[in-house]
CSV table of C-alpha atoms in Angstrom, one decimal:
chain,number,residue,atom,x,y,z
A,1,MET,CA,31.1,-28.9,12.4
A,2,GLY,CA,34.6,-28.3,11.7
A,3,ALA,CA,35.8,-25.0,13.4
A,4,GLY,CA,37.3,-23.4,9.9
A,5,ARG,CA,33.9,-23.1,8.6
A,6,GLN,CA,32.4,-20.9,11.7
A,7,PRO,CA,33.9,-17.5,10.4
A,8,VAL,CA,32.2,-18.4,6.9
A,9,ILE,CA,28.6,-18.8,8.2
A,10,LEU,CA,28.8,-16.3,10.7
A,11,LYS,CA,29.8,-13.8,7.9
A,12,TRP,CA,26.9,-14.9,5.9
A,13,ALA,CA,24.6,-14.9,8.7
A,14,PHE,CA,25.6,-11.4,9.5
A,15,ALA,CA,24.9,-10.2,5.8
A,16,LEU,CA,21.5,-11.6,6.0
A,17,LEU,CA,20.8,-9.8,8.9
A,18,LEU,CA,21.7,-6.2,7.2
A,19,LEU,CA,19.5,-7.8,4.3
A,20,LEU,CA,16.5,-8.2,6.4
A,21,SER,CA,16.7,-4.8,8.8
A,22,SER,CA,16.3,-2.8,5.2
A,23,CYS,CA,13.6,-4.6,4.5
A,24,SER,CA,11.5,-4.0,7.4
A,25,SER,CA,12.2,-0.1,7.3
A,26,PRO,CA,8.8,1.6,7.0
A,27,ALA,CA,7.1,2.8,3.8
A,28,PRO,CA,8.0,6.2,3.3
A,29,SER,CA,5.3,8.8,3.9
A,30,ILE,CA,3.0,10.3,1.3
A,31,ALA,CA,1.2,13.6,1.7
A,32,TRP,CA,-2.2,12.4,1.0
A,33,GLN,CA,-5.0,14.9,0.2
A,34,GLU,CA,-8.4,13.7,0.2
A,35,VAL,CA,-10.9,15.3,-2.6
A,36,THR,CA,-14.4,15.5,-2.4
A,37,LEU,CA,-16.7,13.7,-5.5
A,38,PRO,CA,-20.2,15.9,-6.0
A,39,SER,CA,-22.2,13.0,-4.2
A,40,ALA,CA,-21.2,11.5,-0.8
A,41,GLU,CA,-22.6,8.1,-2.6
A,42,ALA,CA,-20.5,8.0,-5.2
A,43,ALA,CA,-19.0,4.5,-5.9
A,44,VAL,CA,-15.5,4.7,-7.6
A,45,ARG,CA,-14.4,1.7,-9.8
A,46,ASP,CA,-12.1,3.4,-12.3
A,47,LEU,CA,-9.9,6.2,-13.0
A,48,ALA,CA,-7.9,7.6,-16.4
A,49,PHE,CA,-5.7,10.3,-17.1
A,50,CYS,CA,-5.6,12.0,-21.1
A,51,ASP,CA,-4.5,15.3,-22.0
A,52,ASN,CA,-4.8,17.0,-18.9
A,53,HIS,CA,-8.1,15.5,-17.9
A,54,TRP,CA,-9.1,13.3,-14.8
A,55,TYR,CA,-11.5,10.6,-15.4
A,56,ALA,CA,-13.3,8.3,-12.3
A,57,VAL,CA,-16.1,6.4,-13.2
A,58,GLY,CA,-18.7,4.1,-10.9
A,59,GLY,CA,-22.2,4.8,-10.1
A,60,LEU,CA,-24.3,6.3,-7.6
A,61,PRO,CA,-27.7,4.7,-5.6
A,62,THR,CA,-29.7,5.7,-8.7
A,63,GLY,CA,-27.7,4.6,-11.6
A,64,PRO,CA,-24.3,5.1,-13.3
A,65,ALA,CA,-21.8,7.8,-12.9
A,66,ALA,CA,-18.8,9.8,-14.2
A,67,TRP,CA,-16.7,12.6,-13.1
A,68,THR,CA,-14.2,14.6,-14.4
A,69,SER,CA,-11.5,17.2,-13.2
A,70,ASN,CA,-8.5,19.2,-14.7
A,71,ASP,CA,-6.6,19.5,-11.6
A,72,GLY,CA,-7.7,16.1,-9.8
A,73,GLN,CA,-9.1,18.3,-7.0
A,74,THR,CA,-12.2,19.7,-8.3
A,75,TRP,CA,-14.8,17.5,-9.9
A,76,THR,CA,-17.9,17.9,-12.1
A,77,GLY,CA,-20.1,14.9,-12.8
A,78,VAL,CA,-20.4,14.2,-16.7
A,79,ARG,CA,-23.8,14.4,-18.3
A,80,LEU,CA,-24.6,10.4,-19.1
A,81,THR,CA,-27.2,9.4,-21.7
A,82,PRO,CA,-28.4,5.9,-21.3
A,83,VAL,CA,-31.0,4.4,-23.4
A,84,SER,CA,-31.4,0.8,-22.1
A,85,PHE,CA,-33.7,-0.3,-19.3
A,86,TYR,CA,-30.5,-1.8,-17.8
A,87,GLY,CA,-27.8,1.3,-18.8
A,88,LYS,CA,-30.1,3.2,-16.3
A,89,GLN,CA,-29.1,1.1,-13.6
A,90,SER,CA,-25.8,0.0,-14.4
A,91,THR,CA,-22.0,0.6,-12.9
A,92,ILE,CA,-19.2,1.5,-15.0
A,93,PHE,CA,-16.2,-0.3,-14.3
A,94,THR,CA,-13.6,0.9,-16.6
A,95,VAL,CA,-12.7,3.5,-18.4
A,96,ALA,CA,-10.4,4.6,-21.3
A,97,CYS,CA,-8.9,7.3,-23.0
A,98,ARG,CA,-7.1,8.9,-25.6
A,99,GLY,CA,-6.8,12.7,-26.0
A,100,THR,CA,-10.3,14.1,-25.1
A,101,ASP,CA,-12.3,10.8,-26.4
A,102,VAL,CA,-13.3,8.4,-24.1
A,103,ILE,CA,-14.7,5.2,-23.7
A,104,ALA,CA,-16.2,3.1,-21.0
A,105,VAL,CA,-18.0,-0.2,-19.9
A,106,GLY,CA,-20.9,-0.5,-17.8
A,107,ALA,CA,-23.1,-3.6,-16.4
A,108,ALA,CA,-26.0,-4.1,-14.3
A,109,SER,CA,-27.7,-7.7,-13.3
A,110,GLY,CA,-30.9,-8.5,-14.9
A,111,GLY,CA,-33.3,-11.2,-16.6
A,112,ALA,CA,-34.2,-14.1,-15.0
A,113,HIS,CA,-30.7,-16.0,-14.1
A,114,GLY,CA,-29.5,-12.5,-13.0
A,115,ASN,CA,-26.6,-12.4,-15.5
A,116,PRO,CA,-24.3,-9.1,-16.1
A,117,ARG,CA,-26.3,-6.8,-18.6
A,118,THR,CA,-23.3,-4.8,-20.7
A,119,SER,CA,-23.4,-1.8,-22.7
A,120,THR,CA,-20.8,0.7,-23.7
A,121,TRP,CA,-20.6,4.2,-23.3
A,122,ARG,CA,-18.6,6.9,-25.7
A,123,SER,CA,-18.0,10.7,-25.2
A,124,ARG,CA,-19.4,13.3,-27.6
A,125,PRO,CA,-17.8,16.3,-28.6
A,126,ASP,CA,-19.7,18.1,-26.0
A,127,GLY,CA,-18.5,16.4,-23.4
A,128,SER,CA,-21.4,14.1,-22.5
A,129,TRP,CA,-21.3,10.7,-22.9
A,130,LEU,CA,-23.9,8.4,-24.4
A,131,GLU,CA,-24.6,4.5,-24.1
A,132,TYR,CA,-24.4,2.4,-26.6
A,133,GLU,CA,-26.6,-1.0,-26.5
A,134,PRO,CA,-25.6,-3.7,-27.5
A,135,GLU,CA,-27.3,-7.0,-29.4
A,136,PHE,CA,-27.8,-8.8,-25.8
A,137,GLU,CA,-25.4,-11.8,-27.5
A,138,GLN,CA,-22.7,-9.0,-28.0
A,139,PHE,CA,-21.1,-9.5,-24.6
A,140,GLY,CA,-24.2,-11.8,-23.0
A,141,GLY,CA,-25.4,-15.3,-23.5
A,142,GLN,CA,-25.1,-18.6,-22.6
A,143,GLU,CA,-21.4,-18.4,-24.3
A,144,SER,CA,-20.4,-15.3,-22.3
A,145,VAL,CA,-17.7,-16.1,-19.3
A,146,GLY,CA,-16.7,-12.3,-18.6
A,147,VAL,CA,-16.3,-8.7,-19.7
A,148,GLY,CA,-13.3,-6.7,-18.3
A,149,ALA,CA,-11.2,-4.0,-18.6
A,150,ALA,CA,-11.0,-1.5,-21.9
A,151,ALA,CA,-7.9,0.1,-23.3
A,152,ALA,CA,-7.1,2.7,-26.0
A,153,GLY,CA,-4.7,2.3,-28.6
A,154,PRO,CA,-2.7,5.1,-29.8
A,155,ALA,CA,-5.1,6.3,-32.5
A,156,ALA,CA,-8.4,5.5,-34.5
A,157,GLY,CA,-8.8,3.0,-37.2
A,158,LEU,CA,-6.6,-0.1,-37.1
A,159,THR,CA,-5.8,0.0,-33.2
A,160,GLY,CA,-8.8,2.2,-32.2
A,161,TRP,CA,-10.4,1.0,-28.9
A,162,ALA,CA,-10.4,-2.7,-27.0
A,163,ILE,CA,-12.1,-4.6,-24.2
A,164,ALA,CA,-10.9,-7.8,-22.4
A,165,GLY,CA,-12.9,-10.5,-21.3
A,166,ASN,CA,-13.5,-14.5,-21.7
A,167,TRP,CA,-16.0,-16.4,-23.9
A,168,LEU,CA,-16.4,-20.1,-24.7
A,169,GLY,CA,-15.0,-21.7,-27.6
A,170,PRO,CA,-16.8,-23.9,-30.5
A,171,ASP,CA,-15.7,-26.8,-28.2
A,172,GLY,CA,-17.4,-25.1,-25.0
A,173,SER,CA,-14.0,-24.7,-22.9
A,174,PRO,CA,-13.3,-21.0,-22.0
A,175,GLY,CA,-10.6,-18.8,-23.4
A,176,PRO,CA,-9.9,-15.0,-23.6
A,177,ALA,CA,-11.7,-13.1,-26.3
A,178,LEU,CA,-11.2,-9.3,-27.1
A,179,TRP,CA,-14.1,-7.1,-28.1
A,180,ARG,CA,-12.0,-4.4,-30.7
A,181,SER,CA,-13.9,-1.3,-32.3
A,182,THR,CA,-12.2,1.3,-34.8
A,183,ASP,CA,-14.2,4.2,-33.5
A,184,GLY,CA,-15.3,3.0,-30.0
A,185,ILE,CA,-18.8,2.8,-30.7
A,186,SER,CA,-19.5,-0.8,-32.9
A,187,PHE,CA,-17.2,-3.9,-31.2
A,188,THR,CA,-16.4,-6.5,-32.7
A,189,ARG,CA,-15.6,-10.2,-30.9
A,190,VAL,CA,-12.4,-11.7,-31.8
A,191,LEU,CA,-11.4,-15.3,-29.7
A,192,VAL,CA,-7.6,-14.6,-28.5
A,193,ALA,CA,-7.2,-18.2,-28.0
A,194,PRO,CA,-10.2,-20.8,-28.4
A,195,ALA,CA,-9.8,-24.2,-25.9
A,196,SER,CA,-6.6,-23.2,-24.7
A,197,SER,CA,-7.9,-23.7,-21.4
A,198,ALA,CA,-6.8,-19.8,-20.3
A,199,ARG,CA,-8.3,-17.0,-18.9
A,200,GLY,CA,-7.7,-13.1,-20.5
A,201,THR,CA,-7.3,-11.1,-17.3
A,202,ASP,CA,-6.3,-7.2,-18.9
A,203,VAL,CA,-5.5,-5.6,-22.0
A,204,ALA,CA,-3.2,-2.9,-23.3
A,205,PHE,CA,-1.6,-1.6,-26.2
A,206,ALA,CA,2.1,-1.3,-26.0
A,207,ALA,CA,5.2,-1.5,-28.0
A,208,GLY,CA,3.1,-1.6,-31.2
A,209,ARG,CA,0.6,-4.1,-30.7
A,210,TRP,CA,-2.2,-5.4,-28.2
A,211,ILE,CA,-1.5,-7.6,-25.5
A,212,VAL,CA,-4.0,-9.7,-23.8
A,213,VAL,CA,-2.1,-11.1,-20.0
A,214,GLY,CA,-3.6,-13.5,-18.1
A,215,GLU,CA,-3.1,-17.3,-16.7
A,216,ALA,CA,-3.1,-21.0,-18.0
A,217,TYR,CA,-4.8,-23.8,-16.3
A,218,GLY,CA,-2.6,-27.2,-16.7
A,219,ALA,CA,-0.9,-29.5,-13.8
A,220,THR,CA,-0.2,-25.9,-12.4
A,221,LEU,CA,-1.3,-22.4,-13.3
A,222,SER,CA,1.2,-20.7,-15.1
A,223,GLY,CA,1.2,-17.4,-16.8
A,224,ALA,CA,0.0,-16.7,-20.6
A,225,SER,CA,0.0,-13.7,-22.7
A,226,TRP,CA,-1.0,-12.8,-26.3
A,227,THR,CA,-0.2,-10.0,-29.1
A,228,SER,CA,-1.6,-9.2,-32.0
A,229,VAL,CA,-0.9,-6.1,-34.4
A,230,ASP,CA,-4.4,-5.4,-35.6
A,231,GLY,CA,-6.6,-7.1,-32.7
A,232,THR,CA,-7.4,-10.0,-34.9
A,233,ARG,CA,-4.5,-12.8,-35.8
A,234,TRP,CA,-3.1,-13.5,-32.3
A,235,THR,CA,0.3,-14.6,-31.2
A,236,SER,CA,0.9,-16.5,-28.0
A,237,VAL,CA,3.8,-15.1,-26.1
A,238,PRO,CA,5.4,-17.4,-23.1
A,239,VAL,CA,5.5,-16.4,-19.7
A,240,GLU,CA,6.3,-18.2,-16.6
A,241,SER,CA,3.9,-16.9,-14.2
A,242,PRO,CA,0.2,-15.8,-14.3
A,243,LEU,CA,-0.4,-11.8,-15.2
A,244,ALA,CA,-3.1,-9.9,-13.6
A,245,LEU,CA,-2.3,-6.8,-14.8
A,246,VAL,CA,-0.6,-4.9,-17.8
A,247,THR,CA,0.2,-1.3,-19.0
A,248,PRO,CA,1.8,0.9,-21.4
A,249,ASP,CA,5.4,2.1,-19.8
A,250,GLY,CA,7.8,4.0,-22.0
A,251,ASP,CA,8.4,1.6,-25.4
A,252,GLY,CA,7.0,-1.6,-23.4
A,253,ALA,CA,4.6,-2.8,-21.1
A,254,LEU,CA,5.0,-3.5,-17.3
A,255,ALA,CA,2.8,-6.4,-16.1
A,256,VAL,CA,2.1,-8.0,-12.6
A,257,GLY,CA,1.1,-10.8,-10.8
A,258,ALA,CA,1.3,-13.8,-8.8
A,259,GLY,CA,5.3,-14.1,-9.7
A,260,GLY,CA,6.1,-10.4,-9.5
A,261,ALA,CA,6.7,-8.2,-12.3
A,262,TRP,CA,7.3,-8.6,-15.8
A,263,TRP,CA,8.8,-6.7,-18.6
A,264,TYR,CA,7.5,-7.0,-22.4
A,265,ASP,CA,9.6,-5.2,-24.8
A,266,GLY,CA,8.4,-6.6,-28.2
A,267,ALA,CA,10.0,-9.7,-28.5
A,268,GLY,CA,9.2,-11.2,-24.9
A,269,TRP,CA,8.6,-11.1,-21.5
A,270,GLN,CA,11.6,-10.3,-19.2
A,271,ARG,CA,11.2,-11.3,-15.0
A,272,ARG,CA,11.3,-7.7,-13.4
A,273,GLY,CA,11.5,-7.0,-9.5
A,274,GLY,CA,9.3,-8.8,-7.3
A,275,LEU,CA,6.3,-7.5,-5.6
A,276,ALA,CA,4.1,-9.6,-2.5
A,277,ALA,CA,4.2,-13.4,-3.6
A,278,ASP,CA,0.9,-13.5,-2.2
A,279,ALA,CA,-0.9,-10.0,-3.3
A,280,ARG,CA,-4.2,-9.8,-5.5
A,281,PHE,CA,-4.0,-7.1,-7.4
A,282,LEU,CA,-6.4,-4.2,-8.1
A,283,SER,CA,-4.7,-1.7,-10.4
A,284,LEU,CA,-1.7,-0.9,-12.5
A,285,THR,CA,-0.9,2.3,-14.6
A,286,ALA,CA,2.0,4.2,-15.5
A,287,GLY,CA,2.8,7.9,-16.9
A,288,ASP,CA,5.5,10.6,-16.5
A,289,GLY,CA,7.8,8.2,-16.0
A,290,LEU,CA,6.2,6.6,-12.9
A,291,ALA,CA,4.3,3.2,-12.4
A,292,VAL,CA,2.0,2.9,-9.5
A,293,THR,CA,0.2,-0.8,-8.5
A,294,THR,CA,-2.2,-1.6,-5.9
A,295,GLY,CA,-3.1,-4.9,-4.1
A,296,GLY,CA,-2.1,-7.0,-1.1
A,297,SER,CA,-3.2,-10.0,0.7
A,298,THR,CA,-4.9,-8.8,3.9
A,299,GLU,CA,-4.2,-5.2,3.5
A,300,CYS,CA,-4.0,-2.9,0.4
A,301,ARG,CA,-0.7,-1.8,-0.5
A,302,LEU,CA,0.6,0.6,-3.0
A,303,TRP,CA,3.8,0.3,-4.4
A,304,SER,CA,5.8,2.7,-7.4
A,305,THR,CA,8.7,1.8,-9.7
A,306,ARG,CA,10.5,4.4,-12.2
A,307,ASP,CA,12.8,1.7,-13.7
A,308,GLY,CA,10.0,-0.4,-15.5
A,309,GLY,CA,9.5,-3.1,-12.7
A,310,THR,CA,12.9,-3.5,-11.9
A,311,THR,CA,13.2,-1.8,-8.3
A,312,TRP,CA,9.4,-1.2,-6.3
A,313,ARG,CA,9.2,1.3,-3.2
A,314,GLU,CA,6.1,0.8,-1.2
A,315,LEU,CA,4.4,3.5,-0.3
A,316,THR,CA,1.8,4.5,2.5
A,317,MET,CA,-1.3,4.2,2.1
A,318,PRO,CA,-3.5,7.4,2.5
A,319,ALA,CA,-5.9,5.3,5.2
A,320,PRO,CA,-6.0,1.6,6.1
A,321,LEU,CA,-8.1,-0.7,3.4
A,322,PRO,CA,-8.6,-4.0,4.5
A,323,MET,CA,-8.7,-6.6,1.5
A,324,THR,CA,-11.6,-8.3,0.8
A,325,ALA,CA,-13.8,-9.3,-1.7
A,326,GLU,CA,-15.7,-6.1,-2.1
A,327,THR,CA,-12.5,-4.0,-1.7
A,328,ALA,CA,-11.6,-1.7,-5.1
A,329,ALA,CA,-8.8,0.7,-5.8
A,330,SER,CA,-7.7,2.3,-8.7
A,331,VAL,CA,-4.8,5.0,-9.8
A,332,ALA,CA,-4.1,7.2,-12.0
A,333,VAL,CA,-1.1,9.1,-12.5
A,334,GLY,CA,-0.6,12.2,-14.7
A,335,ALA,CA,0.6,15.9,-14.9
A,336,GLY,CA,3.1,15.3,-11.9
A,337,HIS,CA,0.2,14.2,-9.7
A,338,VAL,CA,-1.4,10.9,-8.6
A,339,VAL,CA,-4.9,10.3,-7.8
A,340,LEU,CA,-6.2,7.3,-5.9
A,341,ALA,CA,-9.4,6.1,-5.5
A,342,THR,CA,-10.6,3.3,-2.6
A,343,ASP,CA,-13.6,1.4,-1.8
A,344,ASP,CA,-13.4,-0.7,1.1
A,345,GLY,CA,-17.2,-1.9,0.0
A,346,HIS,CA,-19.0,0.5,1.7
A,347,ARG,CA,-17.7,4.2,0.8
A,348,SER,CA,-15.7,5.4,-1.7
A,349,HIS,CA,-12.5,7.9,-1.0
A,350,LEU,CA,-10.7,9.9,-3.5
A,351,TRP,CA,-6.8,10.8,-2.8
A,352,LEU,CA,-4.2,13.0,-4.3
A,353,THR,CA,-0.8,13.4,-3.9
A,354,THR,CA,2.1,15.2,-6.1
A,355,ALA,CA,4.5,12.8,-8.3
A,356,ALA,CA,7.2,15.9,-8.2
A,357,PRO,CA,10.8,15.0,-8.3
A,358,SER,CA,11.0,16.1,-4.2
A,359,SER,CA,8.3,13.1,-3.5
A,360,PRO,CA,9.3,10.0,-2.1
A,361,LEU,CA,7.1,8.6,-5.3
A,362,LEU,CA,10.1,9.6,-7.2
A,363,ARG,CA,13.1,9.5,-5.1
A,364,ALA,CA,16.0,7.0,-5.3
A,365,ARG,CA,15.6,3.8,-2.8
A,366,SER,CA,17.2,5.1,0.6
A,367,ARG,CA,19.3,2.6,2.0
A,368,PRO,CA,21.1,1.9,5.8
A,369,ALA,CA,25.1,3.0,5.8
A,370,ARG,CA,27.1,0.0,5.7
A,371,ALA,CA,30.0,-0.7,8.2
A,372,PRO,CA,33.4,-1.8,6.4
A,373,LEU,CA,33.2,-5.2,5.7
A,374,ALA,CA,35.7,-7.9,5.8
A,375,PRO,CA,36.9,-9.0,2.1
A,376,SER,CA,35.2,-12.1,2.0
A,377,ILE,CA,32.2,-10.3,2.6
A,378,LYS,CA,32.6,-7.2,0.5
A,379,GLY,CA,32.5,-10.2,-2.7
A,380,ILE,CA,28.5,-10.9,-1.6
A,381,TRP,CA,27.2,-7.5,-1.9
A,382,SER,CA,26.7,-7.6,-5.4
A,383,TRP,CA,24.0,-10.6,-5.1
A,384,LEU,CA,22.5,-8.9,-2.2
A,385,ASP,CA,21.7,-5.7,-3.6
A,386,LEU,CA,20.2,-7.7,-6.6
A,387,PHE,CA,18.1,-9.7,-4.0
A,388,SER,CA,17.0,-6.9,-1.9
A,389,THR,CA,15.4,-4.8,-4.8
A,390,THR,CA,13.6,-7.9,-5.4
A,391,VAL,CA,12.6,-9.2,-2.3
A,392,CYS,CA,12.0,-5.8,-0.6
A,393,PRO,CA,8.9,-4.1,-1.8
């Protein structure tokens, strides 16, 4: 190695050392407060916030359950009216709201093969929720692959409500499906991309259209997404890496997956800042100018962003939560607060923290002070800044 090259390499090594040291700084501490649900046996599976009301859904040993709160601290049970045999045994696993209107989806295993028996729930003017039992083959049967998350459009009618899932197409191969409804009561199934060798994982209404995200199977696993203004006619929108979750955020949509974070602006996807490459994402939500996601590989972790996913901050979890097949975590943002539900497969916990401007959730990323640099190194700082916001959660 020539002697003239050693100072340049040493300078790059020094700059890389500074970068790695900034990545290793501990996550800022968050003041979490554990709050109590009416039952210690509650299993919480999803959260939502609309119109100054928090909603939590899940189950009890006796059947389905849902709770609501005006402040995130004091929770009361929602009066549920199940009408079917399986509805009385189900666990509610997803909830969506718009104003004071709420829909939810639950399921219980049953029948000769133990397949999920799915039904929907709809809020009523008196605050109670009524189960609507669909025909068996609406969500189940031999062509069913699975039913997933629910989402709300901005208004009743054309946009209404949607539930994401997967269904076998005419050729027998699975593909993403959407159940759409104008009233939250009657749902119509639409095949989003039949015979596509793809899987839908989540749905949201953003940028004036429905967005279904997922992954496509081929020689390698890649990303996939589709958009529709009316929920009936769908257009494929390319995205490089698989997407697990999507949420409305500002005037676009934010999605996370194995390749990190992506932003949809109504025309296409743009890669944003990176997250843990091996993370399995459990929840994603946005509100009050803040987006929060949970996930991980061996331990559940928490990240937040306030610039559409360009930069992320890792935040402290209220308690360690190992990632297993039974781990569940959900998060909701609203009214200057963040509510987090965690479940290790044995017990659920509900946590509350502030999202006020003074909170670490919203403060700008802090960086260690930099010593004066030689002119030849200064030129690489702009690249290092970009690299650090992408690599350091």
